[in-house]
Amino acid sequence: MLLDADDSQLVLVDYQVRLMPVIFENELVIANAVRLARMAQVLQVPVWATEQNPEKLGANVPGVQAAIEAAGGRTLSKMHFSAMAEGLGDWLRPPVRKPTQGGNARSLPKHLQKAAAEPEEGRSTIVIAGCEAHVCLMQTALDLLEEEFEVWVVTDACSSRSERNRDAAFDRLAGNGAELVTTEMVAFEWLGSAEHPAFKEIQGLIK
């Protein structure tokens, strides 16, 4: 029941310039979103982001956007509240690769042929955070659960305009099988050990 960086993907939902000023504890939430993206970059965890109706709500705030871009992430523009309704699942699931013989000539004896490559399984654990917790974040997370992803919601990087709506979202997500974690939990579980080569760098991001 611990996170594994090698099986994780990070999804950051709607940290947009015209939304964040009215979000409860917005400065903390933005700071933790940036930390998550930077940790993902260091540990080679794929990063994805969304923007809800960006023509009206704007792009993601500069700090979050810069961290996403630095990690090589992509941003999905959407109108549905759930990003899964607009193709996020296609980004999270790699295409199934058919086994190949690696270019071996079929005439070679079997014992000289290289083993066929295994189909890529992809990363089934989604670490997700964003705004608003009770709308786009929650609906995306519930759809991820429906698609049988493992969903871990980073509570201190999520919020809504009101604390009550945020907390109601957490209750509902936990009741439907999502794991609730914090940014530091993600950091230390992705590391796994104080001997990890990136330990000091990750520790520096969360201090």
mmCIF file of C-alpha atoms in Angstrom:
data_model
loop_
_atom_site.group_PDB
_atom_site.id
_atom_site.type_symbol
_atom_site.label_atom_id
_atom_site.label_comp_id
_atom_site.label_asym_id
_atom_site.label_seq_id
_atom_site.Cartn_x
_atom_site.Cartn_y
_atom_site.Cartn_z
ATOM 1 C CA MET A 1 0.000 0.000 0.000
ATOM 2 C CA LEU A 2 2.923 2.336 -0.692
ATOM 3 C CA LEU A 3 3.532 4.427 -3.786
ATOM 4 C CA ASP A 4 6.117 3.270 -6.314
ATOM 5 C CA ALA A 5 7.671 5.978 -8.499
ATOM 6 C CA ASP A 6 8.237 3.456 -11.288
ATOM 7 C CA ASP A 7 4.496 2.736 -11.495
ATOM 8 C CA SER A 8 3.273 6.314 -10.971
ATOM 9 C CA GLN A 9 2.025 9.137 -13.157
ATOM 10 C CA LEU A 10 1.230 12.644 -11.894
ATOM 11 C CA VAL A 11 -1.895 14.534 -12.974
ATOM 12 C CA LEU A 12 -2.306 18.215 -12.045
ATOM 13 C CA VAL A 13 -5.827 19.572 -12.552
ATOM 14 C CA ASP A 14 -6.755 23.191 -13.329
ATOM 15 C CA TYR A 15 -4.416 25.490 -11.365
ATOM 16 C CA GLN A 16 -5.592 28.379 -13.525
ATOM 17 C CA VAL A 17 -4.861 32.081 -13.245
ATOM 18 C CA ARG A 18 -8.483 33.227 -12.993
ATOM 19 C CA LEU A 19 -9.483 30.429 -10.613
ATOM 20 C CA MET A 20 -6.679 30.268 -8.067
ATOM 21 C CA PRO A 21 -7.186 33.717 -6.446
ATOM 22 C CA VAL A 22 -10.546 32.576 -5.006
ATOM 23 C CA ILE A 23 -9.330 29.131 -3.891
ATOM 24 C CA PHE A 24 -9.012 28.361 -0.171
ATOM 25 C CA GLU A 25 -5.311 28.242 0.874
ATOM 26 C CA ASN A 26 -4.316 28.928 -2.734
ATOM 27 C CA GLU A 27 -0.657 29.789 -2.038
ATOM 28 C CA LEU A 28 -0.023 26.506 -0.213
ATOM 29 C CA VAL A 29 -1.879 24.520 -2.862
ATOM 30 C CA ILE A 30 0.136 26.087 -5.697
ATOM 31 C CA ALA A 31 3.428 25.567 -3.846
ATOM 32 C CA ASN A 32 2.668 21.888 -3.336
ATOM 33 C CA ALA A 33 1.635 21.420 -6.968
ATOM 34 C CA VAL A 34 5.008 22.858 -8.017
ATOM 35 C CA ARG A 35 6.784 20.554 -5.542
ATOM 36 C CA LEU A 36 4.969 17.518 -6.956
ATOM 37 C CA ALA A 37 5.918 18.390 -10.525
ATOM 38 C CA ARG A 38 9.552 18.997 -9.581
ATOM 39 C CA MET A 39 9.742 15.729 -7.646
ATOM 40 C CA ALA A 40 8.224 13.930 -10.606
ATOM 41 C CA GLN A 41 10.827 15.474 -12.900
ATOM 42 C CA VAL A 42 13.706 14.342 -10.671
ATOM 43 C CA LEU A 43 12.323 10.803 -10.328
ATOM 44 C CA GLN A 44 11.234 10.483 -13.985
ATOM 45 C CA VAL A 45 7.530 10.205 -13.191
ATOM 46 C CA PRO A 46 5.394 11.282 -16.196
ATOM 47 C CA VAL A 47 3.505 14.536 -15.637
ATOM 48 C CA TRP A 48 0.167 15.537 -17.186
ATOM 49 C CA ALA A 49 -1.949 18.627 -16.615
ATOM 50 C CA THR A 50 -5.376 19.972 -17.503
ATOM 51 C CA GLU A 51 -6.960 23.368 -18.023
ATOM 52 C CA GLN A 52 -10.730 23.867 -17.809
ATOM 53 C CA ASN A 53 -12.128 26.215 -20.479
ATOM 54 C CA PRO A 54 -8.819 28.114 -20.737
ATOM 55 C CA GLU A 55 -10.358 30.904 -22.825
ATOM 56 C CA LYS A 56 -12.316 31.979 -19.751
ATOM 57 C CA LEU A 57 -10.197 30.704 -16.854
ATOM 58 C CA GLY A 58 -6.773 31.245 -18.417
ATOM 59 C CA ALA A 59 -3.729 29.006 -18.450
ATOM 60 C CA ASN A 60 -2.284 27.298 -15.394
ATOM 61 C CA VAL A 61 -0.477 29.753 -13.129
ATOM 62 C CA PRO A 62 3.111 30.450 -14.258
ATOM 63 C CA GLY A 63 4.863 28.507 -11.486
ATOM 64 C CA VAL A 64 2.837 25.365 -12.080
ATOM 65 C CA GLN A 65 3.064 25.707 -15.852
ATOM 66 C CA ALA A 66 6.847 26.123 -15.727
ATOM 67 C CA ALA A 67 7.249 23.050 -13.510
ATOM 68 C CA ILE A 68 5.053 20.988 -15.844
ATOM 69 C CA GLU A 69 7.043 22.083 -18.887
ATOM 70 C CA ALA A 70 10.364 21.410 -17.148
ATOM 71 C CA ALA A 71 9.170 17.862 -16.461
ATOM 72 C CA GLY A 72 8.281 17.388 -20.129
ATOM 73 C CA GLY A 73 4.570 17.282 -19.327
ATOM 74 C CA ARG A 74 1.590 17.893 -21.596
ATOM 75 C CA THR A 75 -1.523 19.952 -20.863
ATOM 76 C CA LEU A 76 -5.028 18.932 -21.925
ATOM 77 C CA SER A 77 -7.555 21.699 -22.598
ATOM 78 C CA LYS A 78 -11.069 20.593 -21.721
ATOM 79 C CA MET A 79 -14.682 21.651 -21.360
ATOM 80 C CA HIS A 80 -15.984 18.583 -19.502
ATOM 81 C CA PHE A 81 -15.345 18.704 -15.774
ATOM 82 C CA SER A 82 -13.829 15.210 -15.902
ATOM 83 C CA ALA A 83 -10.673 15.137 -17.992
ATOM 84 C CA MET A 84 -11.354 11.465 -18.684
ATOM 85 C CA ALA A 85 -14.306 12.517 -20.849
ATOM 86 C CA GLU A 86 -11.875 14.365 -23.120
ATOM 87 C CA GLY A 87 -9.169 11.777 -23.638
ATOM 88 C CA LEU A 88 -6.927 11.907 -20.572
ATOM 89 C CA GLY A 89 -7.166 8.123 -20.318
ATOM 90 C CA ASP A 90 -5.577 7.795 -23.761
ATOM 91 C CA TRP A 91 -2.578 9.766 -22.516
ATOM 92 C CA LEU A 92 -2.267 7.683 -19.363
ATOM 93 C CA ARG A 93 -2.492 4.301 -21.079
ATOM 94 C CA PRO A 94 0.304 3.618 -23.579
ATOM 95 C CA PRO A 95 -0.668 1.843 -26.800
ATOM 96 C CA VAL A 96 -0.302 -1.910 -26.510
ATOM 97 C CA ARG A 97 2.797 -2.958 -28.416
ATOM 98 C CA LYS A 98 2.678 -6.253 -30.238
ATOM 99 C CA PRO A 99 5.566 -8.593 -29.420
ATOM 100 C CA THR A 100 8.285 -8.552 -32.060
ATOM 101 C CA GLN A 101 11.276 -10.721 -32.798
ATOM 102 C CA GLY A 102 13.615 -7.741 -32.593
ATOM 103 C CA GLY A 103 14.574 -7.869 -36.245
ATOM 104 C CA ASN A 104 15.815 -11.465 -36.146
ATOM 105 C CA ALA A 105 15.719 -13.370 -39.384
ATOM 106 C CA ARG A 106 13.032 -16.027 -39.205
ATOM 107 C CA SER A 107 15.485 -18.524 -40.690
ATOM 108 C CA LEU A 108 17.677 -18.406 -37.580
ATOM 109 C CA PRO A 109 17.373 -21.367 -35.234
ATOM 110 C CA LYS A 110 15.117 -20.560 -32.295
ATOM 111 C CA HIS A 111 17.924 -20.770 -29.787
ATOM 112 C CA LEU A 112 19.766 -17.974 -31.629
ATOM 113 C CA GLN A 113 16.765 -15.662 -31.872
ATOM 114 C CA LYS A 114 16.274 -12.917 -29.309
ATOM 115 C CA ALA A 115 13.242 -13.244 -27.062
ATOM 116 C CA ALA A 116 10.186 -11.295 -28.130
ATOM 117 C CA ALA A 117 9.694 -8.006 -26.340
ATOM 118 C CA GLU A 118 6.989 -8.012 -23.710
ATOM 119 C CA PRO A 119 4.005 -5.723 -24.355
ATOM 120 C CA GLU A 120 4.298 -2.470 -22.404
ATOM 121 C CA GLU A 121 2.030 -2.553 -19.390
ATOM 122 C CA GLY A 122 2.144 1.134 -18.559
ATOM 123 C CA ARG A 123 1.839 2.822 -15.170
ATOM 124 C CA SER A 124 -1.376 2.114 -13.317
ATOM 125 C CA THR A 125 -0.946 4.418 -10.302
ATOM 126 C CA ILE A 126 -2.216 7.970 -10.725
ATOM 127 C CA VAL A 127 -1.125 10.600 -8.227
ATOM 128 C CA ILE A 128 -3.583 13.452 -8.714
ATOM 129 C CA ALA A 129 -4.093 16.930 -7.305
ATOM 130 C CA GLY A 130 -5.939 20.054 -8.337
ATOM 131 C CA CYS A 131 -8.885 22.401 -8.218
ATOM 132 C CA GLU A 132 -11.672 22.594 -7.639
ATOM 133 C CA ALA A 133 -11.511 19.531 -5.431
ATOM 134 C CA HIS A 134 -15.268 18.924 -5.465
ATOM 135 C CA VAL A 135 -15.699 19.415 -9.225
ATOM 136 C CA CYS A 136 -12.980 18.756 -11.816
ATOM 137 C CA LEU A 137 -10.542 17.005 -9.479
ATOM 138 C CA MET A 138 -13.193 14.729 -7.986
ATOM 139 C CA GLN A 139 -14.942 13.882 -11.251
ATOM 140 C CA THR A 140 -11.634 13.076 -12.953
ATOM 141 C CA ALA A 141 -10.512 10.923 -10.007
ATOM 142 C CA LEU A 142 -13.801 9.015 -9.866
ATOM 143 C CA ASP A 143 -13.597 8.283 -13.590
ATOM 144 C CA LEU A 144 -10.009 7.084 -13.135
ATOM 145 C CA LEU A 145 -11.208 4.689 -10.434
ATOM 146 C CA GLU A 146 -13.966 3.508 -12.768
ATOM 147 C CA GLU A 147 -11.273 2.729 -15.360
ATOM 148 C CA GLU A 148 -9.436 0.653 -12.723
ATOM 149 C CA PHE A 149 -6.491 2.956 -12.154
ATOM 150 C CA GLU A 150 -5.156 3.213 -8.610
ATOM 151 C CA VAL A 151 -5.852 6.793 -7.523
ATOM 152 C CA TRP A 152 -3.906 8.700 -4.869
ATOM 153 C CA VAL A 153 -5.226 12.196 -4.100
ATOM 154 C CA VAL A 154 -2.665 14.666 -2.719
ATOM 155 C CA THR A 155 -4.842 16.540 -0.254
ATOM 156 C CA ASP A 156 -2.537 19.481 0.504
ATOM 157 C CA ALA A 157 -2.249 20.237 -3.216
ATOM 158 C CA CYS A 158 -6.046 20.263 -3.707
ATOM 159 C CA SER A 159 -8.664 22.808 -2.765
ATOM 160 C CA SER A 160 -11.949 24.514 -3.602
ATOM 161 C CA ARG A 161 -13.389 27.973 -3.081
ATOM 162 C CA SER A 162 -14.701 26.755 0.280
ATOM 163 C CA GLU A 163 -13.153 24.436 2.848
ATOM 164 C CA ARG A 164 -16.473 22.603 3.204
ATOM 165 C CA ASN A 165 -16.631 21.671 -0.482
ATOM 166 C CA ARG A 166 -12.990 20.562 -0.406
ATOM 167 C CA ASP A 167 -13.531 18.306 2.592
ATOM 168 C CA ALA A 168 -16.741 16.859 1.142
ATOM 169 C CA ALA A 169 -14.767 15.890 -1.956
ATOM 170 C CA PHE A 170 -12.127 14.121 0.145
ATOM 171 C CA ASP A 171 -14.817 12.181 2.017
ATOM 172 C CA ARG A 172 -16.451 11.055 -1.194
ATOM 173 C CA LEU A 173 -13.169 10.115 -2.866
ATOM 174 C CA ALA A 174 -12.021 8.069 0.132
ATOM 175 C CA GLY A 175 -15.391 6.332 0.229
ATOM 176 C CA ASN A 176 -14.965 5.299 -3.397
ATOM 177 C CA GLY A 177 -11.503 3.815 -3.005
ATOM 178 C CA ALA A 178 -9.056 6.662 -3.531
ATOM 179 C CA GLU A 179 -6.073 6.907 -1.200
ATOM 180 C CA LEU A 180 -5.635 10.303 0.487
ATOM 181 C CA VAL A 181 -2.023 11.397 0.918
ATOM 182 C CA THR A 182 0.076 14.526 1.380
ATOM 183 C CA THR A 183 2.934 15.947 -0.670
ATOM 184 C CA GLU A 184 5.503 14.689 1.849
ATOM 185 C CA MET A 185 3.975 11.202 1.835
ATOM 186 C CA VAL A 186 4.370 11.122 -1.939
ATOM 187 C CA ALA A 187 7.966 12.343 -1.680
ATOM 188 C CA PHE A 188 9.161 9.774 0.815
ATOM 189 C CA GLU A 189 7.231 6.878 -0.730
ATOM 190 C CA TRP A 190 8.584 7.654 -4.194
ATOM 191 C CA LEU A 191 12.086 7.716 -2.677
ATOM 192 C CA GLY A 192 11.650 4.586 -0.576
ATOM 193 C CA SER A 193 15.036 4.974 1.135
ATOM 194 C CA ALA A 194 17.377 7.624 2.496
ATOM 195 C CA GLU A 195 19.992 5.970 0.281
ATOM 196 C CA HIS A 196 18.128 6.890 -2.898
ATOM 197 C CA PRO A 197 20.455 8.949 -5.161
ATOM 198 C CA ALA A 198 17.868 11.755 -5.312
ATOM 199 C CA PHE A 199 17.180 11.856 -1.564
ATOM 200 C CA LYS A 200 18.893 15.178 -0.845
ATOM 201 C CA GLU A 201 17.380 16.859 -3.897
ATOM 202 C CA ILE A 202 13.848 15.729 -3.012
ATOM 203 C CA GLN A 203 14.356 16.603 0.641
ATOM 204 C CA GLY A 204 15.387 20.095 -0.438
ATOM 205 C CA LEU A 205 12.131 20.516 -2.374
ATOM 206 C CA ILE A 206 9.885 19.777 0.606
ATOM 207 C CA LYS A 207 11.751 21.721 3.310
#
